[in-house]
PDB file of C-alpha atoms in Angstrom:
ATOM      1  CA  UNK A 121      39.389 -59.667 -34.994  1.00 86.00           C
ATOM      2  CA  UNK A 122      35.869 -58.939 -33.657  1.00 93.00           C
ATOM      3  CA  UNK A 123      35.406 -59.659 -29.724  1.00 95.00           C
ATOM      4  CA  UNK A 124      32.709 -60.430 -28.655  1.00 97.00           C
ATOM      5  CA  UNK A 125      31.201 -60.518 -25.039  1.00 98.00           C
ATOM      6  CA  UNK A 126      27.262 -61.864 -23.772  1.00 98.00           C
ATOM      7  CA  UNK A 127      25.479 -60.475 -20.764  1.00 98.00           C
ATOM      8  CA  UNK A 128      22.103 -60.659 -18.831  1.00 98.00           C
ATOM      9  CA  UNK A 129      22.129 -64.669 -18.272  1.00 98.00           C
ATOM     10  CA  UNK A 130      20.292 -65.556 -15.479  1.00 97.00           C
ATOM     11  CA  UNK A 131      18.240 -67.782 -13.100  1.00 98.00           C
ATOM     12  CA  UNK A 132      14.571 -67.156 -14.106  1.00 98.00           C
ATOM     13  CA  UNK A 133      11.342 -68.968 -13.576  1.00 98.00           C
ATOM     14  CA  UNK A 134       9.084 -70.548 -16.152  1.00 98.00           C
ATOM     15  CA  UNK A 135       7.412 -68.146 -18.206  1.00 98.00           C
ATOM     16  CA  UNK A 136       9.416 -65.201 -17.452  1.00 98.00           C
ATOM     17  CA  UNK A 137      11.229 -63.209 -20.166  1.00 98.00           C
ATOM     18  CA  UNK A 138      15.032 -62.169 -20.595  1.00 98.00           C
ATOM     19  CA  UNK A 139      17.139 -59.877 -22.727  1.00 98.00           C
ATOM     20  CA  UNK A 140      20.481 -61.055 -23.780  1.00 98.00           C
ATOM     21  CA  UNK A 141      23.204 -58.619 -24.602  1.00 98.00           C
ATOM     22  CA  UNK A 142      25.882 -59.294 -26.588  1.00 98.00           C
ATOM     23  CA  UNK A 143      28.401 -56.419 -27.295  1.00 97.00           C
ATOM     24  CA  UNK A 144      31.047 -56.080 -30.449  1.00 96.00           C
ATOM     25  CA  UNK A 145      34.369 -54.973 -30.297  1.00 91.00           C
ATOM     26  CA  UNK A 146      37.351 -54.371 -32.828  1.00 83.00           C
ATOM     27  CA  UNK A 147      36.462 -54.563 -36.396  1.00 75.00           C
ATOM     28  CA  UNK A 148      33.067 -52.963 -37.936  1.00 85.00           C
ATOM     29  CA  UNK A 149      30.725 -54.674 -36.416  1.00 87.00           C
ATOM     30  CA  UNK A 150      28.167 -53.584 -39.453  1.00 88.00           C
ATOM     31  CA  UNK A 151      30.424 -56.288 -41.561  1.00 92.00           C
ATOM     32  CA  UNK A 152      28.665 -59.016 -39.794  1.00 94.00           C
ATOM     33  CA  UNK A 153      25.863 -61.192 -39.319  1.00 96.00           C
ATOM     34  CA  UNK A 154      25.327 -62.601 -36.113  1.00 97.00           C
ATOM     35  CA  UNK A 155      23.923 -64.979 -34.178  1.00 98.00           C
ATOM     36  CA  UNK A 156      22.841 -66.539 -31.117  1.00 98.00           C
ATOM     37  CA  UNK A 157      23.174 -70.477 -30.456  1.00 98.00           C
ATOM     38  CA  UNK A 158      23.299 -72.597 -27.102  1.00 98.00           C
ATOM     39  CA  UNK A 159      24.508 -75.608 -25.687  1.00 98.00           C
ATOM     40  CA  UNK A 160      22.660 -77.030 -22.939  1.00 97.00           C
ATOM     41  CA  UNK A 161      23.999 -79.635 -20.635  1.00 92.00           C
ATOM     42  CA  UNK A 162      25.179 -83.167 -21.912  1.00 95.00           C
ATOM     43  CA  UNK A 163      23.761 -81.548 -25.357  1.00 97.00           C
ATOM     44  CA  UNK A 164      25.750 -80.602 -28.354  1.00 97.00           C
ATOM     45  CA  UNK A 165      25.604 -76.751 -28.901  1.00 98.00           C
ATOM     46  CA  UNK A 166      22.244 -75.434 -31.389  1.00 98.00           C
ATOM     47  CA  UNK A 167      21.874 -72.583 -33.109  1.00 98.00           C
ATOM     48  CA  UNK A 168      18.806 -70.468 -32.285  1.00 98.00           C
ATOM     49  CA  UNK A 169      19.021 -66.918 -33.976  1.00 98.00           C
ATOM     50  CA  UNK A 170      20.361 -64.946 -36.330  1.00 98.00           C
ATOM     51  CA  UNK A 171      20.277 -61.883 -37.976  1.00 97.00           C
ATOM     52  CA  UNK A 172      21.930 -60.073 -41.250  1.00 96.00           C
ATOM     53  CA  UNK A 173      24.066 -57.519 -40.889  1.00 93.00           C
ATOM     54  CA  UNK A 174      21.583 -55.045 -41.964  1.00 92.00           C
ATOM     55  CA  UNK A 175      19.557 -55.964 -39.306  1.00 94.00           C
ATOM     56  CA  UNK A 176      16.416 -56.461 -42.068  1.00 95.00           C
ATOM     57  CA  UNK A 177      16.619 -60.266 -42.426  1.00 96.00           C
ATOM     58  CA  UNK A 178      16.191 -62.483 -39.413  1.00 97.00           C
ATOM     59  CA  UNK A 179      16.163 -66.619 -39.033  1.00 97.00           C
ATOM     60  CA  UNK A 180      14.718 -68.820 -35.939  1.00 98.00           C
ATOM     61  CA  UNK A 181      14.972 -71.862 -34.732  1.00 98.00           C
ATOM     62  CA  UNK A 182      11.056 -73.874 -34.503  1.00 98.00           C
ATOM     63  CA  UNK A 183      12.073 -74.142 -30.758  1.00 97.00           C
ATOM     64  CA  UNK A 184      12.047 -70.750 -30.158  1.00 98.00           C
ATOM     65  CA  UNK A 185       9.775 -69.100 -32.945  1.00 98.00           C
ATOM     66  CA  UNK A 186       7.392 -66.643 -31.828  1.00 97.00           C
ATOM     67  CA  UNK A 187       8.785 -66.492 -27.821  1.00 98.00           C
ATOM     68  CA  UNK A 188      12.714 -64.833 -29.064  1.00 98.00           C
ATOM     69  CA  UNK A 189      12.696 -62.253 -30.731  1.00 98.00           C
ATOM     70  CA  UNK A 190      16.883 -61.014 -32.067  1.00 98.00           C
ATOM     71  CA  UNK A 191      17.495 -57.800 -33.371  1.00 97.00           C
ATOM     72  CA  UNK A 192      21.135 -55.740 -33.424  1.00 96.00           C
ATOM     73  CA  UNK A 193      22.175 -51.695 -32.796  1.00 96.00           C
ATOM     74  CA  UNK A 194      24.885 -51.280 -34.706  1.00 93.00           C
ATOM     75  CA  UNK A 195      25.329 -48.107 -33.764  1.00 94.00           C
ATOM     76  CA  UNK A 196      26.278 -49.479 -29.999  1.00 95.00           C
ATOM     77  CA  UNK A 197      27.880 -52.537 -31.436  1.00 95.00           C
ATOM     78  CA  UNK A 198      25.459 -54.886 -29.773  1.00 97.00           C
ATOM     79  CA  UNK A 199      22.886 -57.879 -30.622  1.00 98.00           C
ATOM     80  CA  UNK A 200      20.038 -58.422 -28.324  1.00 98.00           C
ATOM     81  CA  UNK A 201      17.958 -61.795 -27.969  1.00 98.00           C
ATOM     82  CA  UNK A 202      14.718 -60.957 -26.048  1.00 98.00           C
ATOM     83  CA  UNK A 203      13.332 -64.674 -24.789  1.00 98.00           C
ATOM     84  CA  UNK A 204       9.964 -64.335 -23.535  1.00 98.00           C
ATOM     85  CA  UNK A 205       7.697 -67.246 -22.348  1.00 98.00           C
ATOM     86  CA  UNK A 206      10.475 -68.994 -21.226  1.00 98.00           C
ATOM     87  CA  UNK A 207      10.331 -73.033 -21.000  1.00 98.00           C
ATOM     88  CA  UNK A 208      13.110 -74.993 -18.692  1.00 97.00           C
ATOM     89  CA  UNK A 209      14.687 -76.330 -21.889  1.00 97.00           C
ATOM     90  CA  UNK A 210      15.638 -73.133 -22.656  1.00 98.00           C
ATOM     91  CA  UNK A 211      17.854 -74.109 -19.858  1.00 98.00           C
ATOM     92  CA  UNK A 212      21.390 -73.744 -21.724  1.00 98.00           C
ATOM     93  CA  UNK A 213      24.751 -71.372 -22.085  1.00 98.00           C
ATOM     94  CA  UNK A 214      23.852 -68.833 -25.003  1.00 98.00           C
ATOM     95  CA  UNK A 215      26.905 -68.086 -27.378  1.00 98.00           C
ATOM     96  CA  UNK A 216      26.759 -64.806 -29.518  1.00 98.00           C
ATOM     97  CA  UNK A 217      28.622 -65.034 -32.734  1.00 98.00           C
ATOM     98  CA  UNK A 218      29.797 -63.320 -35.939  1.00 96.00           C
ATOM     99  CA  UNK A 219      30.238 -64.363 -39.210  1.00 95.00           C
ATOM    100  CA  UNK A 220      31.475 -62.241 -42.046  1.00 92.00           C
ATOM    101  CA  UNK A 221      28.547 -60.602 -44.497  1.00 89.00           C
ATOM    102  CA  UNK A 222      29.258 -61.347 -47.881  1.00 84.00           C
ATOM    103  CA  UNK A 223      25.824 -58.893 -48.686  1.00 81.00           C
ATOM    104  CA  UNK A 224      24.127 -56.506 -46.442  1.00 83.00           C
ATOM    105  CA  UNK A 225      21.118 -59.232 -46.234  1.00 88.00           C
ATOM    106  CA  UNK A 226      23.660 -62.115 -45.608  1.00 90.00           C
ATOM    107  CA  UNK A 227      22.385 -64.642 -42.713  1.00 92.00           C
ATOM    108  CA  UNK A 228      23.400 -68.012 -41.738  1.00 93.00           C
ATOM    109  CA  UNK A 229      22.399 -70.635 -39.129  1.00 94.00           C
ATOM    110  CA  UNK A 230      25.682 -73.066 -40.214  1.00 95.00           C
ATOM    111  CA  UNK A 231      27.883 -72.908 -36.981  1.00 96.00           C
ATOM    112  CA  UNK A 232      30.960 -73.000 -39.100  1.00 96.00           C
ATOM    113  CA  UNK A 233      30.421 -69.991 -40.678  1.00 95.00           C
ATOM    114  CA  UNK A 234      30.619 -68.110 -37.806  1.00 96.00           C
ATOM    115  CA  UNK A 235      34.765 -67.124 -37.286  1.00 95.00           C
ATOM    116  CA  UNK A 236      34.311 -65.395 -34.083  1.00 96.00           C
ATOM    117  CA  UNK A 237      32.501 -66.515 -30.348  1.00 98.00           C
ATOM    118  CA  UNK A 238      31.950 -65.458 -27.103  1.00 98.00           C
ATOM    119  CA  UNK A 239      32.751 -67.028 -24.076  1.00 97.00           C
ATOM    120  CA  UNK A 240      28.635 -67.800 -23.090  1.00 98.00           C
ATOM    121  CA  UNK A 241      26.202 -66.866 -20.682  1.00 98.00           C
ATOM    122  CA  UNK A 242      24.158 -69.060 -18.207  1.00 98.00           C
ATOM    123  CA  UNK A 243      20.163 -68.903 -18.473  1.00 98.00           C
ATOM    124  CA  UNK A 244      18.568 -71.017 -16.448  1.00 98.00           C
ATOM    125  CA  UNK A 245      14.922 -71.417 -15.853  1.00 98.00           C
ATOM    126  CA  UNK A 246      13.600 -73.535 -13.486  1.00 97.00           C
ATOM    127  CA  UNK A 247       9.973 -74.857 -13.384  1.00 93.00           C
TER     128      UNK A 247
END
């Protein structure tokens, strides 16, 4: 089992910038790629970003390339997703999630390879 639990959601304005924690509990945390997707309201939920479990290999969604930027510690058991430039439709709940690493350069963007989910965090930016 790997828990996992997001922080640092907020209400922002347009063009502001936000770091996203998400911190790893129970099983090596170093086994995993993981990623960061969100569901915004009356929308079904999108994948954004992801990284390998090496940390070395990272994937983006075209919303979002170039203003997020995801990287991982896992030395503190914890993903980050930096969101700079922020638009309103960035307006959503992030979800952090793991998937097991089959390689140490292993990424995916497939929601249903990812076993384990947090419970979300708000961002909201208004205009």
């Amino acid at each position: 089992q790997v828990q996992l639990v997001e922080s640092g959601g907020r209400l922002v304005q347009a063009g502001d910038s936000l770091r996203l924690s998400c911190a790893a509990s129970g099983r090596t945390f170093s086994n995993y790629a993981t990623g960061w997707f969100r569901q915004a309201p009356g929308k079904e939920r999108e994948f954004v970003a992801a990284v390998s479990s090496s940390g070395r290999i990272t994937d983006y969604a075209d919303s979002v390339k170039g203003r997020f930027t995801i990287s991982r510690d896992n030395a503190k058991n914890t993903v980050y997703l930096q969101m700079n430039s922020l638009k309103p439709e960035d307006t959503a709940v992030y979800y952090c999630a793991a998937s097991p690493a089959y390689y140490s350069n292993y990424i995916t963007k497939s929601q249903i390879t990812y076993q384990y989910w947090g419970q979300g965090t708000q961002v909201t930016v208004s205009s």
